[in-house]
Amino acid sequence: MFGLDFSWLLDPTYQQWLLQGVLQTLELAALSSAFAIVIGLLGAFCLTFRLAWLDASIELFVELFRNTPPLLQMLFFYFTLTQIGFTTEDPVTGLQVPLISAFMSATVSLSLFGGALCIEAFRSGFDAVPKATLEAARSLGYTRWGLFRHVQVPIASRICLPPLTNVLTNLFKTTSQASVITVPELMYAAGQIYNDTFRTLEVMLLILVIYVVLVSLVVWLIGWVQRALAYPGYGA
Amino acid sequence: MKNHRMRILAASMLLLAAPVITHADTLSDIKARGVLTVGVKNDYPPYGYMDNNGNTVGFEISLARYIANELLGSPDKIKLVPVNASNRMQFLNSGQIDIIMATLGVTPDRAKQIDFTDEYVSAAGPSILARKEVKFTQWEQLKGQKICGIQGSYFNKTVTEKYGLQLVNFTALPEAYRALQDNRCVAMVFDDMSLQNKLKEPGWSDYKIAVKPYEYLPMAGGLRKGDDAFRAAVDKAIVKAEGEDKLIGWEKEFDMPPSPYIAKRAEAARAAAK
């Protein structure tokens, strides 16, 4: 069909590059999603205290990491930190080597970027918890932490699952930018292979399909959580 | 719904990537246009680079101008399009340039996609740039080592499979050199000529060519497949330039070590002309 040639898929070197690419993409996406959710929950929790200085610092964090390109953040963590002295001595060679690897640079920058988006998603969830419910809980004698754990989180998490789906699928796709700082994820593997075989169209089609499948899995997974947690009146 | 959207997406990808159908008579096209469009390097001394006045010059630029003069009567009837290793074949096959003259090594894989002109240079393949202190001198000693490189280099697969290098590939040279200086890699693998030139720059006195090239590769111009009249005309111009010792002159002009290969080609061209 259309003269497509997928014979390069039989080459063990390319297979290995692709496999490594998929694994690195999954690893990067899983780690940065987990950190992003933790950052999001922490940030949104802090916002519930309504402390001016805390609100301002979280606001600053969100503005900084949500409003700058993730690619720029990645390059910053990869190159700039080393330039300003984030280095350590290699015990074998005695040379100053960068403190964080390419994979770590990508994980850190994606976690912070995703975290900023998660804070917003969770904040919208917390804001949507009815005031009357909170007052009712307070009058029953819930402590501040108890209120958060037993009332706010259960209700808010159900409300913010749909926006969270957007954030996490976006984060998953943004992992492809780690190829620029040489993290051998899926996009990097694709670049290696089409530069070698010149079968740009075929390689692009294949990784398009792989991304669609992987991101669909993420969507399905969150959808499953959403259905499992569902109760009438809140969220889906 | 989702299915439908996927199908549209796939169809538009196909359209974007489908090779532009060009009829294979570039020679009469460029004569009608009065300009030869050449894909060149502008960051790769001595073959093609920017001089202090911002002009693109170099060994291959001089040859391209010579060819333009032969085909169109003036060395200035030329348009230089900067290309890089990973996009130049797409530029050619989509019709944006007529010919690649950008340090294009002749390989069997590339010959499946494009045609080559006569070979005009025999270039050293990749060598290894590293700090002066390093002990390794052989490719075999680099197994499993983290080595900075460039995506799209023709030798990437070979050095991975044959010598087991663990390549860390960047899309552009400045990032790769930066990463080497930051000690993110123990060494860098790239074209020998380019690395040799890097060593001449300030700030690189602590580095050396640690491992010598394992192969030499002829370089040629790249043309669209089956463009035979154009190829014959370009080849004629190249052989003429060789016979007139032009390539030896450009070698000197651009500070390249004298290559026995170019001298031999000049001799052969003169012998053929007799």
JSON list of N, CA, C and O in Angstrom, two decimals, chain B residues 8 14 32 34 36 52 62 76 79 81 87-88 96 109 115 121-123 128 131 147 164 192 194 196 207 212 224 241:
[
{"chain": "B", "resi": 8, "resn": "ILE", "atom": "N", "xyz": [-8.31, 10.60, 9.09]},
{"chain": "B", "resi": 8, "resn": "ILE", "atom": "CA", "xyz": [-7.95, 11.89, 8.50]},
{"chain": "B", "resi": 8, "resn": "ILE", "atom": "C", "xyz": [-6.50, 12.22, 8.82]},
{"chain": "B", "resi": 8, "resn": "ILE", "atom": "O", "xyz": [-5.73, 12.65, 7.97]},
{"chain": "B", "resi": 14, "resn": "LEU", "atom": "N", "xyz": [0.26, 11.18, 5.18]},
{"chain": "B", "resi": 14, "resn": "LEU", "atom": "CA", "xyz": [0.71, 10.62, 3.90]},
{"chain": "B", "resi": 14, "resn": "LEU", "atom": "C", "xyz": [0.94, 11.73, 2.88]},
{"chain": "B", "resi": 14, "resn": "LEU", "atom": "O", "xyz": [1.94, 11.75, 2.18]},
{"chain": "B", "resi": 32, "resn": "ALA", "atom": "N", "xyz": [16.20, 27.01, -17.90]},
{"chain": "B", "resi": 32, "resn": "ALA", "atom": "CA", "xyz": [15.05, 27.91, -18.05]},
{"chain": "B", "resi": 32, "resn": "ALA", "atom": "C", "xyz": [15.03, 28.92, -16.89]},
{"chain": "B", "resi": 32, "resn": "ALA", "atom": "O", "xyz": [14.72, 30.10, -17.09]},
{"chain": "B", "resi": 34, "resn": "GLY", "atom": "N", "xyz": [17.66, 29.77, -15.05]},
{"chain": "B", "resi": 34, "resn": "GLY", "atom": "CA", "xyz": [18.88, 30.57, -15.01]},
{"chain": "B", "resi": 34, "resn": "GLY", "atom": "C", "xyz": [19.56, 30.56, -13.67]},
{"chain": "B", "resi": 34, "resn": "GLY", "atom": "O", "xyz": [20.38, 31.43, -13.37]},
{"chain": "B", "resi": 36, "resn": "LEU", "atom": "N", "xyz": [21.15, 27.71, -10.49]},
{"chain": "B", "resi": 36, "resn": "LEU", "atom": "CA", "xyz": [21.35, 26.36, -9.96]},
{"chain": "B", "resi": 36, "resn": "LEU", "atom": "C", "xyz": [21.18, 26.43, -8.44]},
{"chain": "B", "resi": 36, "resn": "LEU", "atom": "O", "xyz": [21.85, 27.22, -7.77]},
{"chain": "B", "resi": 52, "resn": "ASN", "atom": "N", "xyz": [34.44, 35.60, 7.50]},
{"chain": "B", "resi": 52, "resn": "ASN", "atom": "CA", "xyz": [34.22, 36.71, 8.43]},
{"chain": "B", "resi": 52, "resn": "ASN", "atom": "C", "xyz": [33.26, 37.76, 7.89]},
{"chain": "B", "resi": 52, "resn": "ASN", "atom": "O", "xyz": [32.73, 38.57, 8.63]},
{"chain": "B", "resi": 62, "resn": "SER", "atom": "N", "xyz": [33.19, 26.40, -3.87]},
{"chain": "B", "resi": 62, "resn": "SER", "atom": "CA", "xyz": [33.95, 26.76, -5.07]},
{"chain": "B", "resi": 62, "resn": "SER", "atom": "C", "xyz": [33.62, 25.80, -6.21]},
{"chain": "B", "resi": 62, "resn": "SER", "atom": "O", "xyz": [33.44, 26.22, -7.36]},
{"chain": "B", "resi": 76, "resn": "ASP", "atom": "N", "xyz": [27.93, 33.03, -10.55]},
{"chain": "B", "resi": 76, "resn": "ASP", "atom": "CA", "xyz": [26.99, 33.67, -9.64]},
{"chain": "B", "resi": 76, "resn": "ASP", "atom": "C", "xyz": [25.55, 33.27, -9.88]},
{"chain": "B", "resi": 76, "resn": "ASP", "atom": "O", "xyz": [24.66, 33.65, -9.13]},
{"chain": "B", "resi": 79, "resn": "LYS", "atom": "N", "xyz": [22.14, 29.50, -6.25]},
{"chain": "B", "resi": 79, "resn": "LYS", "atom": "CA", "xyz": [21.48, 29.81, -4.97]},
{"chain": "B", "resi": 79, "resn": "LYS", "atom": "C", "xyz": [21.95, 28.76, -3.98]},
{"chain": "B", "resi": 79, "resn": "LYS", "atom": "O", "xyz": [21.79, 27.56, -4.23]},
{"chain": "B", "resi": 81, "resn": "VAL", "atom": "N", "xyz": [21.62, 26.89, -0.55]},
{"chain": "B", "resi": 81, "resn": "VAL", "atom": "CA", "xyz": [20.63, 26.61, 0.50]},
{"chain": "B", "resi": 81, "resn": "VAL", "atom": "C", "xyz": [21.33, 25.83, 1.61]},
{"chain": "B", "resi": 81, "resn": "VAL", "atom": "O", "xyz": [21.83, 24.73, 1.36]},
{"chain": "B", "resi": 87, "resn": "ASN", "atom": "N", "xyz": [18.63, 16.52, 6.99]},
{"chain": "B", "resi": 87, "resn": "ASN", "atom": "CA", "xyz": [17.51, 16.95, 6.14]},
{"chain": "B", "resi": 87, "resn": "ASN", "atom": "C", "xyz": [17.85, 17.07, 4.65]},
{"chain": "B", "resi": 87, "resn": "ASN", "atom": "O", "xyz": [16.99, 17.32, 3.84]},
{"chain": "B", "resi": 88, "resn": "ARG", "atom": "N", "xyz": [19.13, 16.88, 4.30]},
{"chain": "B", "resi": 88, "resn": "ARG", "atom": "CA", "xyz": [19.51, 17.22, 2.92]},
{"chain": "B", "resi": 88, "resn": "ARG", "atom": "C", "xyz": [18.88, 16.31, 1.88]},
{"chain": "B", "resi": 88, "resn": "ARG", "atom": "O", "xyz": [18.53, 16.77, 0.79]},
{"chain": "B", "resi": 96, "resn": "GLN", "atom": "N", "xyz": [13.39, 20.99, -3.43]},
{"chain": "B", "resi": 96, "resn": "GLN", "atom": "CA", "xyz": [13.79, 22.32, -2.97]},
{"chain": "B", "resi": 96, "resn": "GLN", "atom": "C", "xyz": [15.21, 22.69, -3.37]},
{"chain": "B", "resi": 96, "resn": "GLN", "atom": "O", "xyz": [15.56, 23.86, -3.39]},
{"chain": "B", "resi": 109, "resn": "ASP", "atom": "N", "xyz": [23.43, 2.49, 1.03]},
{"chain": "B", "resi": 109, "resn": "ASP", "atom": "CA", "xyz": [22.08, 2.80, 1.51]},
{"chain": "B", "resi": 109, "resn": "ASP", "atom": "C", "xyz": [21.54, 4.07, 0.86]},
{"chain": "B", "resi": 109, "resn": "ASP", "atom": "O", "xyz": [20.38, 4.13, 0.45]},
{"chain": "B", "resi": 115, "resn": "ASP", "atom": "N", "xyz": [20.90, 9.47, -6.64]},
{"chain": "B", "resi": 115, "resn": "ASP", "atom": "CA", "xyz": [22.07, 9.16, -7.48]},
{"chain": "B", "resi": 115, "resn": "ASP", "atom": "C", "xyz": [23.24, 10.03, -7.03]},
{"chain": "B", "resi": 115, "resn": "ASP", "atom": "O", "xyz": [23.04, 11.10, -6.46]},
{"chain": "B", "resi": 121, "resn": "VAL", "atom": "N", "xyz": [36.15, 13.84, -3.62]},
{"chain": "B", "resi": 121, "resn": "VAL", "atom": "CA", "xyz": [37.00, 13.90, -2.43]},
{"chain": "B", "resi": 121, "resn": "VAL", "atom": "C", "xyz": [36.94, 12.54, -1.76]},
{"chain": "B", "resi": 121, "resn": "VAL", "atom": "O", "xyz": [35.93, 11.86, -1.82]},
{"chain": "B", "resi": 122, "resn": "SER", "atom": "N", "xyz": [38.05, 12.12, -1.13]},
{"chain": "B", "resi": 122, "resn": "SER", "atom": "CA", "xyz": [37.98, 10.94, -0.28]},
{"chain": "B", "resi": 122, "resn": "SER", "atom": "C", "xyz": [38.19, 11.42, 1.15]},
{"chain": "B", "resi": 122, "resn": "SER", "atom": "O", "xyz": [39.28, 11.86, 1.50]},
{"chain": "B", "resi": 123, "resn": "ALA", "atom": "N", "xyz": [37.14, 11.39, 1.91]},
{"chain": "B", "resi": 123, "resn": "ALA", "atom": "CA", "xyz": [37.23, 11.98, 3.24]},
{"chain": "B", "resi": 123, "resn": "ALA", "atom": "C", "xyz": [37.41, 10.90, 4.30]},
{"chain": "B", "resi": 123, "resn": "ALA", "atom": "O", "xyz": [36.88, 9.80, 4.17]},
{"chain": "B", "resi": 128, "resn": "ILE", "atom": "N", "xyz": [37.69, 10.03, 16.92]},
{"chain": "B", "resi": 128, "resn": "ILE", "atom": "CA", "xyz": [37.23, 10.25, 18.30]},
{"chain": "B", "resi": 128, "resn": "ILE", "atom": "C", "xyz": [37.99, 11.40, 18.92]},
{"chain": "B", "resi": 128, "resn": "ILE", "atom": "O", "xyz": [39.22, 11.40, 18.95]},
{"chain": "B", "resi": 131, "resn": "ARG", "atom": "N", "xyz": [39.58, 14.23, 25.80]},
{"chain": "B", "resi": 131, "resn": "ARG", "atom": "CA", "xyz": [40.57, 14.96, 26.59]},
{"chain": "B", "resi": 131, "resn": "ARG", "atom": "C", "xyz": [41.95, 14.32, 26.41]},
{"chain": "B", "resi": 131, "resn": "ARG", "atom": "O", "xyz": [42.07, 13.13, 26.16]},
{"chain": "B", "resi": 147, "resn": "ILE", "atom": "N", "xyz": [29.52, 8.08, 24.42]},
{"chain": "B", "resi": 147, "resn": "ILE", "atom": "CA", "xyz": [30.19, 8.93, 23.44]},
{"chain": "B", "resi": 147, "resn": "ILE", "atom": "C", "xyz": [29.17, 9.88, 22.82]},
{"chain": "B", "resi": 147, "resn": "ILE", "atom": "O", "xyz": [28.13, 9.44, 22.32]},
{"chain": "B", "resi": 164, "resn": "GLY", "atom": "N", "xyz": [30.30, -1.16, 19.61]},
{"chain": "B", "resi": 164, "resn": "GLY", "atom": "CA", "xyz": [29.56, -1.13, 20.86]},
{"chain": "B", "resi": 164, "resn": "GLY", "atom": "C", "xyz": [29.56, 0.21, 21.59]},
{"chain": "B", "resi": 164, "resn": "GLY", "atom": "O", "xyz": [29.38, 0.26, 22.80]},
{"chain": "B", "resi": 192, "resn": "ASP", "atom": "N", "xyz": [36.24, 13.19, 10.96]},
{"chain": "B", "resi": 192, "resn": "ASP", "atom": "CA", "xyz": [37.61, 13.53, 11.34]},
{"chain": "B", "resi": 192, "resn": "ASP", "atom": "C", "xyz": [37.98, 14.97, 10.98]},
{"chain": "B", "resi": 192, "resn": "ASP", "atom": "O", "xyz": [38.52, 15.71, 11.81]},
{"chain": "B", "resi": 194, "resn": "SER", "atom": "N", "xyz": [36.17, 17.60, 10.60]},
{"chain": "B", "resi": 194, "resn": "SER", "atom": "CA", "xyz": [35.49, 18.57, 11.45]},
{"chain": "B", "resi": 194, "resn": "SER", "atom": "C", "xyz": [36.13, 18.64, 12.84]},
{"chain": "B", "resi": 194, "resn": "SER", "atom": "O", "xyz": [36.34, 19.72, 13.39]},
{"chain": "B", "resi": 196, "resn": "GLN", "atom": "N", "xyz": [39.22, 17.74, 13.60]},
{"chain": "B", "resi": 196, "resn": "GLN", "atom": "CA", "xyz": [40.56, 18.33, 13.44]},
{"chain": "B", "resi": 196, "resn": "GLN", "atom": "C", "xyz": [40.47, 19.85, 13.47]},
{"chain": "B", "resi": 196, "resn": "GLN", "atom": "O", "xyz": [41.28, 20.53, 14.09]},
{"chain": "B", "resi": 207, "resn": "TYR", "atom": "N", "xyz": [42.33, 18.98, 24.35]},
{"chain": "B", "resi": 207, "resn": "TYR", "atom": "CA", "xyz": [41.73, 17.83, 23.67]},
{"chain": "B", "resi": 207, "resn": "TYR", "atom": "C", "xyz": [42.61, 17.32, 22.54]},
{"chain": "B", "resi": 207, "resn": "TYR", "atom": "O", "xyz": [43.53, 18.01, 22.10]},
{"chain": "B", "resi": 212, "resn": "LYS", "atom": "N", "xyz": [41.89, 7.20, 15.66]},
{"chain": "B", "resi": 212, "resn": "LYS", "atom": "CA", "xyz": [41.90, 7.60, 14.24]},
{"chain": "B", "resi": 212, "resn": "LYS", "atom": "C", "xyz": [40.75, 6.94, 13.48]},
{"chain": "B", "resi": 212, "resn": "LYS", "atom": "O", "xyz": [40.22, 5.92, 13.89]},
{"chain": "B", "resi": 224, "resn": "ARG", "atom": "N", "xyz": [18.73, 13.74, -7.75]},
{"chain": "B", "resi": 224, "resn": "ARG", "atom": "CA", "xyz": [17.53, 12.89, -7.76]},
{"chain": "B", "resi": 224, "resn": "ARG", "atom": "C", "xyz": [17.74, 11.71, -8.69]},
{"chain": "B", "resi": 224, "resn": "ARG", "atom": "O", "xyz": [18.45, 11.80, -9.69]},
{"chain": "B", "resi": 241, "resn": "ALA", "atom": "N", "xyz": [37.06, 20.45, -14.01]},
{"chain": "B", "resi": 241, "resn": "ALA", "atom": "CA", "xyz": [37.71, 21.17, -12.89]},
{"chain": "B", "resi": 241, "resn": "ALA", "atom": "C", "xyz": [38.92, 20.39, -12.38]},
{"chain": "B", "resi": 241, "resn": "ALA", "atom": "O", "xyz": [39.97, 20.98, -12.09]}
]
